[in-house]
Structure formats: structure tokens, C-alpha cells
Coordinates of C-alpha atoms in Angstrom, one line a residue:
Chain A
M28 CA 32.3 18.1 -7.0
A29 CA 31.1 17.6 -3.6
M30 CA 27.3 16.2 -3.9
T31 CA 24.7 16.9 -1.4
T32 CA 23.0 13.8 0.2
R33 CA 19.9 14.3 -1.7
Q34 CA 22.0 14.4 -5.1
R35 CA 23.7 11.3 -4.1
A36 CA 20.4 9.4 -3.2
R37 CA 19.0 10.4 -6.6
L38 CA 22.1 9.3 -8.6
S39 CA 22.1 6.0 -6.6
K40 CA 18.5 5.5 -7.7
I41 CA 19.2 6.1 -11.4
V42 CA 22.0 3.8 -11.3
Q43 CA 19.8 1.0 -9.8
I44 CA 17.2 1.4 -12.5
I45 CA 19.8 1.4 -15.3
I46 CA 21.3 -1.9 -14.0
F47 CA 17.8 -3.4 -13.5
V48 CA 16.5 -2.5 -16.9
G49 CA 19.9 -3.4 -18.6
V50 CA 19.7 -6.7 -17.1
I51 CA 16.5 -7.5 -18.2
V52 CA 17.0 -6.1 -21.9
A53 CA 20.3 -8.2 -22.1
V54 CA 18.4 -11.5 -21.3
L55 CA 15.5 -10.6 -23.5
L56 CA 18.1 -9.9 -26.4
K57 CA 19.7 -13.3 -25.8
V58 CA 16.4 -15.3 -26.2
D59 CA 15.7 -17.2 -29.3
W60 CA 12.2 -15.9 -29.8
K61 CA 11.5 -18.1 -32.8
I62 CA 12.1 -21.5 -31.0
L63 CA 10.6 -20.1 -27.8
G64 CA 7.5 -19.2 -29.7
S65 CA 7.0 -22.6 -31.1
T66 CA 7.8 -24.6 -27.9
F67 CA 6.1 -22.2 -25.3
F68 CA 3.6 -20.4 -26.8
A69 CA 2.2 -22.4 -29.8
F70 CA -1.3 -21.5 -28.8
D71 CA -2.8 -22.4 -32.1
K72 CA -2.1 -25.9 -31.8
L73 CA -4.0 -26.3 -28.6
G74 CA -7.3 -27.0 -30.1
P75 CA -7.7 -30.7 -29.2
I76 CA -7.5 -30.1 -25.5
F77 CA -10.0 -27.0 -25.5
P78 CA -12.6 -26.7 -23.9
E79 CA -11.7 -29.8 -22.0
L80 CA -8.8 -28.3 -20.3
I81 CA -11.3 -26.0 -18.7
T82 CA -14.4 -27.8 -18.6
V83 CA -12.9 -31.0 -17.3
G84 CA -9.4 -30.1 -16.0
L85 CA -10.0 -26.8 -14.1
K86 CA -13.4 -28.1 -12.8
N87 CA -11.5 -31.4 -11.5
T88 CA -8.6 -29.2 -9.8
L89 CA -11.1 -27.2 -8.0
Y90 CA -13.2 -30.1 -7.0
Y91 CA -10.2 -32.1 -5.8
T92 CA -8.8 -29.1 -3.9
A93 CA -12.2 -28.2 -2.4
I94 CA -12.9 -31.6 -1.1
S95 CA -9.4 -32.4 0.1
F96 CA -9.6 -29.1 2.0
A97 CA -12.9 -29.7 3.5
F98 CA -11.6 -33.3 4.7
G99 CA -8.3 -31.8 5.9
L100 CA -10.0 -29.0 7.7
V101 CA -12.2 -31.3 9.7
L102 CA -9.6 -33.9 10.4
G103 CA -7.1 -31.0 11.0
L104 CA -9.5 -29.6 13.8
L105 CA -10.0 -32.9 15.3
L106 CA -6.1 -33.4 15.5
A107 CA -5.6 -29.7 16.9
L108 CA -7.9 -30.6 19.9
M109 CA -6.6 -33.9 20.2
K110 CA -3.1 -32.3 20.5
M111 CA -4.2 -30.0 23.1
A112 CA -6.2 -32.7 25.1
S113 CA -5.3 -33.6 28.7
F114 CA -5.6 -37.3 27.9
A115 CA -2.0 -38.2 26.8
P116 CA -2.7 -41.1 24.3
Y117 CA -4.7 -38.4 22.3
R118 CA -1.7 -36.1 22.2
W119 CA 0.5 -39.1 21.2
F120 CA -1.7 -40.0 18.2
A121 CA -1.8 -36.4 17.0
T122 CA 1.6 -35.6 17.2
G123 CA 2.5 -38.9 15.5
F124 CA 0.0 -38.5 12.8
I125 CA 1.2 -34.7 12.2
E126 CA 4.8 -35.7 12.1
F127 CA 4.3 -38.4 9.7
F128 CA 2.1 -36.7 7.1
R129 CA 4.0 -33.5 7.2
G130 CA 7.2 -35.3 6.8
I131 CA 6.9 -37.4 3.8
P132 CA 6.4 -36.1 0.2
A133 CA 2.7 -36.0 -0.5
I134 CA 3.3 -37.9 -3.9
L135 CA 4.4 -41.0 -1.6
V136 CA 1.1 -40.7 0.1
L137 CA -0.6 -40.8 -3.2
I138 CA 1.2 -43.7 -4.4
T139 CA 0.7 -45.6 -1.2
F140 CA -3.0 -45.2 -1.1
G141 CA -3.4 -45.7 -5.0
Y142 CA -1.4 -48.9 -5.0
G143 CA -1.3 -50.1 -1.5
I144 CA -5.0 -50.0 -0.7
P145 CA -5.8 -52.5 -3.6
T146 CA -3.0 -54.6 -2.7
A147 CA -3.7 -54.6 1.2
F148 CA -7.4 -55.0 0.7
P149 CA -7.9 -57.2 -2.4
G150 CA -11.0 -56.3 -4.1
T151 CA -11.1 -52.8 -2.9
N152 CA -10.5 -50.4 -5.7
W153 CA -11.1 -46.7 -4.9
P154 CA -11.9 -44.4 -7.8
Q155 CA -8.9 -42.1 -8.5
P156 CA -10.6 -39.1 -7.3
V157 CA -11.2 -40.7 -3.9
V158 CA -7.4 -41.5 -3.7
V159 CA -6.6 -38.0 -4.5
M160 CA -8.7 -36.5 -2.1
V161 CA -8.2 -39.0 0.9
S162 CA -4.4 -38.6 0.3
L163 CA -4.4 -34.7 0.0
G164 CA -6.8 -34.5 2.7
L165 CA -4.5 -36.6 5.2
V166 CA -1.5 -34.4 4.3
S167 CA -3.2 -31.1 4.6
A168 CA -5.1 -32.2 7.8
A169 CA -1.5 -32.5 9.2
Y170 CA -0.5 -28.9 8.4
I171 CA -3.9 -27.5 9.1
A172 CA -3.9 -29.2 12.6
E173 CA -0.7 -27.3 13.5
T174 CA -2.0 -24.0 12.0
L175 CA -5.2 -24.3 13.9
R176 CA -3.4 -25.4 17.3
A177 CA -1.4 -22.2 16.9
G178 CA -4.5 -20.2 16.2
L179 CA -6.6 -21.5 19.1
Q180 CA -3.7 -21.2 21.6
A181 CA -3.2 -17.5 20.3
V182 CA -6.8 -16.6 21.7
P183 CA -6.1 -15.3 25.2
K184 CA -6.9 -17.5 27.9
G185 CA -9.2 -15.2 29.8
Q186 CA -11.6 -15.7 26.8
S187 CA -12.4 -19.2 27.6
E188 CA -12.3 -18.2 31.5
A189 CA -14.9 -15.5 30.8
A190 CA -17.0 -18.0 28.7
R191 CA -16.8 -20.9 31.3
S192 CA -17.8 -18.2 34.2
L193 CA -20.9 -17.7 32.4
G194 CA -21.7 -21.4 32.7
M195 CA -20.7 -22.5 29.2
P196 CA -19.4 -25.9 29.0
A197 CA -15.9 -26.5 27.5
W198 CA -17.1 -27.4 24.1
R199 CA -19.5 -24.5 24.0
A200 CA -16.9 -22.0 25.1
M201 CA -14.8 -23.5 22.4
V202 CA -17.4 -23.1 19.5
T203 CA -18.9 -20.0 20.2
I204 CA -16.2 -17.9 21.7
V205 CA -12.6 -19.3 21.0
I206 CA -13.0 -20.8 17.5
P207 CA -14.4 -17.7 15.9
Q208 CA -11.5 -15.6 17.2
A209 CA -8.9 -18.2 16.3
F210 CA -10.5 -18.2 12.6
K211 CA -9.3 -14.6 12.2
I212 CA -6.0 -15.5 13.3
V213 CA -5.4 -18.5 11.2
L214 CA -7.1 -16.9 8.0
P215 CA -3.7 -16.1 6.4
P216 CA -1.8 -19.5 7.0
M217 CA -5.2 -21.0 5.9
T218 CA -5.1 -19.1 2.6
N219 CA -1.5 -20.4 2.0
E220 CA -2.8 -24.0 2.7
V221 CA -5.4 -23.8 0.3
I222 CA -3.0 -22.5 -2.4
L223 CA -0.5 -25.3 -1.5
L224 CA -3.3 -27.8 -2.0
T225 CA -4.4 -26.3 -5.3
K226 CA -1.2 -27.1 -6.6
D227 CA -0.8 -30.4 -4.8
S228 CA -3.8 -31.4 -6.7
S229 CA -1.6 -31.8 -9.9
L230 CA 0.1 -34.6 -8.2
A231 CA -3.0 -36.7 -9.2
F232 CA -1.1 -37.3 -12.7
I233 CA 1.0 -40.1 -11.1
L234 CA -2.3 -42.3 -10.9
G235 CA -3.8 -43.8 -13.9
A236 CA -7.1 -42.1 -14.8
S237 CA -9.7 -41.9 -17.4
M238 CA -10.2 -38.7 -19.3
A239 CA -13.1 -37.4 -17.2
Q240 CA -10.8 -37.5 -14.0
Y241 CA -8.0 -35.4 -15.5
E242 CA -7.0 -32.3 -13.8
M243 CA -5.1 -29.5 -15.3
T244 CA -1.6 -30.7 -15.0
K245 CA -2.4 -34.3 -16.3
F246 CA -4.1 -32.4 -19.4
G247 CA -0.8 -30.5 -19.8
R248 CA 1.5 -33.4 -19.6
D249 CA -0.6 -35.4 -22.2
G250 CA -0.7 -32.3 -24.4
I251 CA 3.1 -32.3 -24.4
T252 CA 3.4 -35.7 -26.1
S253 CA 0.2 -35.5 -28.3
L254 CA 0.0 -32.0 -29.5
G255 CA 3.3 -30.9 -30.8
A256 CA 3.4 -27.8 -29.4
G257 CA 6.2 -28.2 -26.9
I258 CA 5.3 -27.4 -23.5
T259 CA 2.6 -24.8 -24.4
P260 CA -0.1 -26.9 -22.9
L261 CA 1.7 -26.8 -19.4
I262 CA 2.2 -23.0 -19.7
V263 CA -1.6 -22.6 -20.3
A264 CA -2.3 -24.9 -17.2
G265 CA 0.3 -22.9 -15.3
A266 CA -1.7 -19.8 -16.2
L267 CA -5.0 -21.3 -15.0
Y268 CA -3.5 -22.0 -11.7
L269 CA -2.9 -18.5 -11.1
V270 CA -6.4 -17.8 -12.3
I271 CA -7.6 -19.9 -9.1
T272 CA -4.9 -18.7 -6.7
V273 CA -4.6 -15.0 -7.3
P274 CA -8.3 -14.2 -6.6
L275 CA -8.0 -16.4 -3.7
S276 CA -5.4 -14.3 -2.3
L277 CA -7.4 -11.3 -2.9
I278 CA -10.5 -12.7 -1.2
A279 CA -8.5 -13.5 1.9
R280 CA -6.9 -10.2 2.1
K281 CA -10.3 -8.4 1.8
F282 CA -11.4 -10.6 4.8
E283 CA -8.4 -9.8 6.7
S284 CA -8.9 -6.1 6.5
R285 CA -12.6 -6.5 7.3
S286 CA -11.8 -8.4 10.4
A287 CA -8.9 -6.0 11.3
R288 CA -11.6 -3.4 11.8
T289 CA -13.7 -5.3 14.5
K290 CA -10.7 -6.9 16.1
R291 CA -9.5 -5.4 19.2
Chain B
M10 CA -20.8 11.9 35.8
T11 CA -22.0 8.6 34.6
H12 CA -25.6 8.3 34.7
I13 CA -27.0 5.2 36.6
S14 CA -30.6 4.5 36.6
N15 CA -32.4 3.5 39.7
I16 CA -31.9 -0.1 40.6
P17 CA -34.6 -2.3 41.9
A18 CA -33.6 -4.0 45.0
N19 CA -33.9 -7.7 45.7
F20 CA -31.3 -9.9 44.2
K21 CA -31.7 -13.7 45.0
A22 CA -28.8 -14.2 47.1
S23 CA -26.4 -17.1 48.1
G24 CA -23.5 -17.2 50.3
V25 CA -20.1 -18.6 50.2
S26 CA -18.6 -20.8 52.8
I27 CA -14.9 -22.0 52.7
T28 CA -13.1 -24.2 55.1
G29 CA -9.6 -25.4 55.0
L30 CA -8.7 -24.3 51.5
R31 CA -5.3 -24.9 50.2
K32 CA -3.9 -24.6 46.8
S33 CA -0.3 -25.0 45.4
Y34 CA 1.4 -24.6 42.2
G35 CA 3.9 -27.2 42.2
S36 CA 6.0 -26.8 45.6
N37 CA 4.6 -23.1 45.8
E38 CA 1.7 -23.0 48.3
V39 CA -0.4 -20.0 47.5
L40 CA -3.2 -20.7 49.9
K41 CA -2.4 -22.3 53.2
G42 CA -5.7 -23.2 54.8
I43 CA -8.2 -20.6 54.4
D44 CA -11.6 -20.3 56.2
L45 CA -14.0 -17.7 54.9
E46 CA -17.8 -17.0 55.2
V47 CA -19.9 -14.6 53.1
K48 CA -23.4 -14.5 54.0
P49 CA -26.3 -14.1 51.6
G50 CA -26.4 -10.2 50.7
E51 CA -23.2 -9.4 52.3
V52 CA -20.3 -7.4 50.7
V53 CA -16.8 -8.5 51.5
C54 CA -13.7 -7.1 50.2
L55 CA -10.3 -9.1 50.2
I56 CA -7.3 -6.8 50.4
G57 CA -3.7 -7.4 50.7
P58 CA -0.3 -7.1 48.9
S59 CA 0.2 -8.6 45.4
G60 CA 1.0 -12.3 45.6
S61 CA -0.9 -12.7 48.9
G62 CA -3.2 -15.1 47.3
K63 CA -6.4 -13.2 47.2
S64 CA -7.0 -13.6 43.5
T65 CA -6.4 -17.3 43.6
L66 CA -8.9 -17.4 46.5
L67 CA -11.6 -15.6 44.4
R68 CA -10.8 -17.9 41.4
C69 CA -11.2 -21.0 43.5
V70 CA -14.9 -20.0 44.5
N71 CA -16.1 -20.5 41.0
L72 CA -13.3 -23.3 40.2
L73 CA -11.3 -21.6 37.7
E74 CA -8.7 -22.8 39.9
K75 CA -8.7 -26.0 41.4
P76 CA -8.2 -26.4 45.1
N77 CA -6.0 -29.0 46.4
E78 CA -7.6 -29.2 49.7
G79 CA -10.8 -27.9 51.6
K80 CA -14.3 -27.5 50.9
I81 CA -16.2 -24.8 49.3
H82 CA -20.1 -24.1 49.3
V83 CA -21.5 -21.6 47.1
G84 CA -25.3 -21.4 47.3
G85 CA -26.6 -25.1 47.2
F86 CA -23.4 -26.5 45.5
E87 CA -20.4 -27.9 47.1
T88 CA -18.2 -26.8 44.4
T89 CA -15.2 -29.0 45.6
D90 CA -17.3 -32.2 45.0
P91 CA -15.9 -34.0 42.0
D92 CA -19.5 -34.8 40.8
V93 CA -20.8 -31.2 41.2
D94 CA -22.4 -29.7 38.0
L95 CA -19.7 -26.7 37.5
D96 CA -21.5 -25.2 34.7
K97 CA -24.8 -25.1 36.5
M98 CA -22.9 -23.5 39.5
R99 CA -21.3 -20.9 37.4
Q100 CA -24.6 -20.0 36.0
N101 CA -25.4 -18.3 39.3
V102 CA -22.0 -16.8 40.0
G103 CA -21.1 -13.6 38.1
M104 CA -17.3 -13.1 37.5
V105 CA -15.8 -9.7 36.6
F106 CA -12.2 -9.9 35.6
Q107 CA -9.2 -7.4 35.9
Q108 CA -8.6 -7.6 32.0
F109 CA -12.5 -7.4 31.4
N110 CA -12.4 -10.3 28.9
L111 CA -15.2 -9.0 26.8
F112 CA -15.6 -11.2 23.5
P113 CA -14.1 -8.9 20.9
H114 CA -15.8 -10.6 18.1
L115 CA -19.2 -9.8 19.5
T116 CA -21.1 -6.5 19.9
V117 CA -21.8 -5.2 23.4
T118 CA -25.5 -6.6 23.3
Q119 CA -24.4 -10.1 22.0
N120 CA -21.7 -10.1 24.8
C121 CA -24.7 -10.0 27.1
T122 CA -27.0 -12.4 25.2
V123 CA -24.8 -15.1 24.2
A124 CA -24.6 -17.1 27.4
Q125 CA -28.3 -16.4 28.1
T126 CA -29.3 -18.0 24.9
K127 CA -26.8 -20.7 24.6
V128 CA -26.7 -21.6 28.3
L129 CA -30.0 -20.6 29.9
K130 CA -31.8 -21.3 26.5
R131 CA -33.8 -18.0 26.8
P132 CA -35.5 -16.8 23.5
A133 CA -33.4 -14.3 21.7
A134 CA -36.0 -11.6 22.4
Q135 CA -36.2 -12.1 26.3
A136 CA -32.2 -12.3 26.3
K137 CA -32.1 -9.1 24.4
E138 CA -34.5 -7.4 26.8
V139 CA -32.5 -8.6 29.8
A140 CA -29.2 -7.3 28.3
Q141 CA -30.8 -4.0 27.6
K142 CA -32.1 -3.7 31.1
N143 CA -28.6 -4.3 32.5
L144 CA -26.9 -2.2 30.0
D145 CA -29.2 0.6 31.1
R146 CA -28.1 -0.1 34.5
V147 CA -24.5 0.4 33.9
G148 CA -25.3 3.8 31.9
L149 CA -24.6 2.0 28.5
G150 CA -28.1 1.5 27.1
A151 CA -27.0 3.4 23.9
F152 CA -23.9 1.2 23.2
G153 CA -25.4 -1.9 22.3
D154 CA -24.4 -2.2 18.6
R155 CA -20.7 -1.1 19.4
Y156 CA -18.0 -3.7 19.7
P157 CA -15.8 -3.8 22.8
D158 CA -12.6 -2.2 20.9
E159 CA -14.6 0.9 20.5
L160 CA -15.3 1.6 24.2
S161 CA -12.8 2.9 26.9
G162 CA -11.5 0.6 29.6
G163 CA -14.1 1.9 32.1
Q164 CA -17.0 1.2 29.7
Q165 CA -15.7 -2.2 28.8
Q166 CA -15.7 -3.0 32.5
R167 CA -19.3 -1.9 32.9
V168 CA -20.1 -4.1 30.1
A169 CA -18.5 -6.9 31.7
I170 CA -20.7 -6.2 34.9
A171 CA -23.8 -6.0 32.7
R172 CA -22.8 -9.4 30.9
A173 CA -22.5 -11.0 34.5
L174 CA -25.6 -9.6 35.7
S175 CA -27.6 -10.7 32.5
M176 CA -27.3 -14.4 33.8
D177 CA -29.0 -13.4 37.0
P178 CA -26.4 -14.4 39.3
T179 CA -26.9 -14.8 43.1
L180 CA -23.2 -13.9 43.7
M181 CA -20.8 -11.7 42.0
L182 CA -17.1 -12.0 42.2
F183 CA -14.9 -9.2 41.3
D184 CA -11.2 -9.8 40.7
E185 CA -9.4 -6.3 40.9
P186 CA -11.9 -4.8 38.7
T187 CA -10.4 -1.4 38.6
S188 CA -6.7 -2.3 38.5
A189 CA -6.3 -2.0 34.7
L190 CA -8.3 1.1 34.2
D191 CA -7.2 4.7 33.5
P192 CA -7.5 6.6 36.8
E193 CA -10.3 8.8 35.5
T194 CA -12.5 5.7 34.6
V195 CA -12.1 4.1 37.9
G196 CA -15.0 6.0 39.5
E197 CA -17.6 5.0 37.0
V198 CA -17.0 1.2 37.8
L199 CA -16.9 1.6 41.6
A200 CA -20.2 3.6 41.3
I201 CA -21.9 0.7 39.6
M202 CA -20.5 -1.7 42.1
R203 CA -21.7 0.6 45.0
S204 CA -25.1 0.7 43.4
L205 CA -25.4 -3.2 43.2
A206 CA -24.0 -3.5 47.0
K207 CA -26.8 -1.2 47.9
A208 CA -29.4 -3.1 46.0
G209 CA -28.4 -6.3 48.0
M210 CA -26.2 -8.2 45.7
T211 CA -23.9 -10.6 47.5
M212 CA -20.3 -9.6 46.6
L213 CA -16.8 -10.8 47.0
V214 CA -14.3 -8.1 45.9
V215 CA -10.7 -8.3 45.6
T216 CA -9.6 -4.7 45.3
H217 CA -6.9 -2.1 46.0
E218 CA -9.5 0.6 46.4
M219 CA -9.3 1.1 50.1
S220 CA -11.8 4.1 50.2
F221 CA -14.3 1.7 48.4
A222 CA -13.6 -1.0 50.6
K223 CA -14.0 1.2 53.8
E224 CA -17.4 2.7 52.4
V225 CA -19.0 -0.2 50.8
A226 CA -18.0 -3.5 52.4
D227 CA -19.6 -5.0 55.4
R228 CA -16.5 -6.9 56.1
V229 CA -12.8 -6.6 55.0
I230 CA -10.4 -9.5 54.8
F231 CA -6.6 -8.8 54.9
M232 CA -4.7 -11.5 53.4
D233 CA -0.9 -12.0 53.3
G234 CA 1.4 -14.9 52.3
G235 CA -1.6 -17.2 51.8
V236 CA -3.4 -16.8 55.1
V237 CA -6.1 -14.5 56.5
V238 CA -4.2 -12.3 58.7
E239 CA -7.0 -10.0 59.9
E240 CA -10.7 -9.5 59.3
G241 CA -13.7 -7.6 60.7
I242 CA -16.1 -4.7 60.2
A243 CA -14.5 -2.6 57.2
Q244 CA -14.1 0.7 59.3
D245 CA -12.2 -1.3 61.9
V246 CA -9.7 -3.1 59.6
I247 CA -9.0 -0.1 57.6
G248 CA -9.6 2.7 60.0
N249 CA -8.0 0.8 63.1
P250 CA -6.0 -2.3 62.1
Q251 CA -4.7 -4.5 64.8
Q252 CA -2.1 -6.6 63.4
P253 CA 1.5 -5.1 62.3
R254 CA 1.3 -6.5 58.8
T255 CA -2.2 -5.0 58.1
K256 CA -0.8 -1.7 59.5
D257 CA 2.3 -1.6 57.5
F258 CA 0.3 -2.6 54.3
L259 CA -2.3 0.2 54.8
K260 CA 0.3 2.7 55.5
R261 CA 1.9 1.9 52.1
V262 CA -1.4 1.7 50.1
L263 CA -3.0 4.8 51.8
D264 CA 0.3 7.1 51.7
P265 CA 2.4 5.9 49.1
T266 CA 4.4 9.1 48.9
H267 CA 5.7 8.8 52.5
V268 CA 6.9 5.1 52.4
E269 CA 10.4 4.7 54.0
I270 CA 12.8 2.4 52.5
D271 CA 15.3 0.4 54.8
T272 CA 18.8 0.9 53.6

């Protein structure tokens, strides 16, 4: 009757698998596949938004993300340096900026810039993509600033001391010695940031826009009302986000393992 | 044994002159009025117990630490003058750290060329030539394409010396250069320092290597508690110390297995 440790471990594993598979099968049996198919997977009715979902939507998602990230990266680096500055007002400003834009929902920033700017400065009317990129750029700058600051401070102090001892001015030591090393440290959190930004670009739906400015989620939402295919358009848009983000993760992982080899 | 190629003499040399140097961290005064002179071409070793302020003193010379009081002259620079061009001064002062501080993202050769090209604006080819010459000098001429983490501690420290020499310094500062090394690699670093001293390099060395200090240094300075307790010819200070504190310290360092503990 008594079991050996190995027998008990094997039995436990078998029970785990049975429960896991059982739960999945039970759920799948409960599903009403017919309704599900017509509301989630009615691919045949997507004709009207193809190929625009990809040629316009995917393109705009990538475009908004890329520009927002570039803007956020430059501003974020500036804020990180300000936060580490010896001049106190710089630190105050950077801290205030970061806390503010990190603390409020990105969608509020979008609305504020989308409707606030034309109200505050009559006659100014930023095109919708500009609003999106400025808003998301500001928000991501707040996150990026903190990531970069942590990365820069993780580079041992001896590195900048060695650089300064060789006669490099502070900015040169930063650019040539510290930042390249910080880059390797911040690569994983930075990948995160790009992925978050990719998805945040979907918030652009809140602003009115012409078709040529739609990104994927906007296409999906409009498709729900116009196509009679349930939420299938959103399912497809969701899959397209994965088409962007998964390769991004893979590339970052490749970079990481490569820099790990030359890291000390 | 490490091969070290013959070293041509005649380094340009600049001396150091320190008067009334004081340095505090908060209420903790680490240097309590130091006067010190290093003549061009001289090799001076700073010895003393840990916490005596010798590393801080060394780091004050090239202003990695900012002194609170006192004057420091290095070559033609008064480094304590607020208007002095520190970067220009540091180009002439090589520094070797306890933890090597090689740039891990650059190859050995790039470690030796980066400041030459970015600071001295030497053409890449010339910088590479200078780097190669100095890597040959420390016996690592064949290691130029390696990364620092592929080298032993002793090799890394030798690269750090070559990196500093590539700037053609007129003064070299060594901050406990062998303290972080495995015992079997200490000798190769000391050998290079000895050859530099022979070639006429002006050197200020913080060290715990008493036999090195005795043999290579022109003068030895014993510090304790932020002041200079005793200084003089190396053989005298280490071989025949006059002050009780120096005697006690040397006894502990030279014969650590027979230190008595008061109970």
C-alpha cells in the first residue's frame, strides 16, 4: 500500500494533468460555438475593412507608436538627466512632470490636448496624429525618465570616475561611457515601454479623425457597428497587435543574450 | 613570468605640491591639514591603516574629491583654483584604481584609444598605434581584441595602466592597485609599476605592498588618522621607523601571524 516518493510524485503529476485538461474540456463543452462563431469569428464579413485594416490601421499604429516613442525617449532622457542634476529647480521640475504624467490616465492627456489646445489657443488646431503623438510622447517620457535614471545610476560610479580621470568632460563621459552601459541595463524595461505604447496608441479612438488617420482599434470599433460581424473586427485587430508585440519581445531577447556575452 | 618589453626612459614629468589640505565628509574630518611634495620624476608611496585618509588624499590630487581647504599644484595647474580647466589637468594625470574600472563595453584596444580620440583628438590610426605600444609595454599586446571580462584581474589592471599611459601623462596616481587582485597576479602588476618607476615616471602610490614600497619608492609617507605621521627615505621609514604608530602598523602588516590582541 505504501508508495515510494517517486511513485507519489508521479501520481501527483498525473492528477494535476487530469484536472488541468478536465477544466479546459469542461469549459469548451459549455461554449455555444454557433453564436460564438457568428459574433467572434465571422471572418467572411470583414471584406469592407480589408485591406485598409492593415494598409492604414496597422501602418498608423506603428507610425504613432514609433514617433511617440522617439519623442518620449528624447524627452525622457532629458528628464532623467534633470532629475539627477545638482541644480535643485531642475530636479523639482522633472519630479513634478514625472509624477503628473505617470499618475493620470493617458486617455485624459489625450482628451486634454485634443480639446484643450484648440480652446486655450483659439485658431490652433493640431491634426489628430500630432495630438496622439504629443500626448503619448509626454506620458511615455515620464515612464522612460524613471527607467533611464535607474539605468544610469546602475552603472558603477567608478566608470564615470575613470572617464573623468582620462580628461573627459562630464557630458562626454556620459555619452561615451555611461549611456552605452545603461542602455544594456534598460533594454528589458524599455521593451515593455514600447509594447505598452503600442497598445496605448489605440486610445486615439477617443479623438475624431478621418479614415486615413485610423489606427487598428478605431477600425475594429467602427467595424462592430457597420459590418454585422459581432466583435470579429476587434478580434482581428487584437491579433494584429500580437503580430507587432511578439516579434518585438523576440528581438529584445536576442539583443539581451547578445549583450550578456560581452557584459562583465 | 610576464614578459615586459624594454621601456624607453624620459617621461615628461610634473610634480605635486600640496599645502594645508583638509577634507571632511559632513562632520567627519578625513584629512586634517596635509602638506606633501612630490618632485618631478619621484616615486612616493603612501602607506597607513585603512581609514587613514590616504586614498582620499590621492583622489584629491586630480579632484575626484573636492578639498574643503588647502592648495594643490599639479604640474602647471593649481587644481584647487575654481577656474582651473580640470579636464585639461586630468589629461596629464593618469589614474589607476583598485577596482580597475575598465570600460566593459569596449575592447582592450578601445579602452586605450577612446580618450585619445575623443579628448586629445588624435586620429584613429595614431591612437591605435599608441595603444598598441602601451599594451606591448604591459605585456598584453596580443589581447587588444578581447573584452575586459575575458581577462584575469591582473591583466585587467595592466590594461588599466596601459589606458592611463596612452594619454602620455606626466604623473601617475595609483590607488591600491593590487588590493583587489588574486595573490598570484599581484607580481605582474608590481613588475610593471617598477619598470615605470625605473623609466622615470612620477608616481604617487597608495599601497599595502611594503616590500614594493621599500624597494621602489624614493620616499614613503605614513599616514594615520588624517595626518602625516612620518615620512622619509623608503628604507628608513619601513626599515627603521621612528614613530610608535608607524612601528605598530608595520609590525602588524609585516608579520600578521604574530599580532597580539589585548584582552
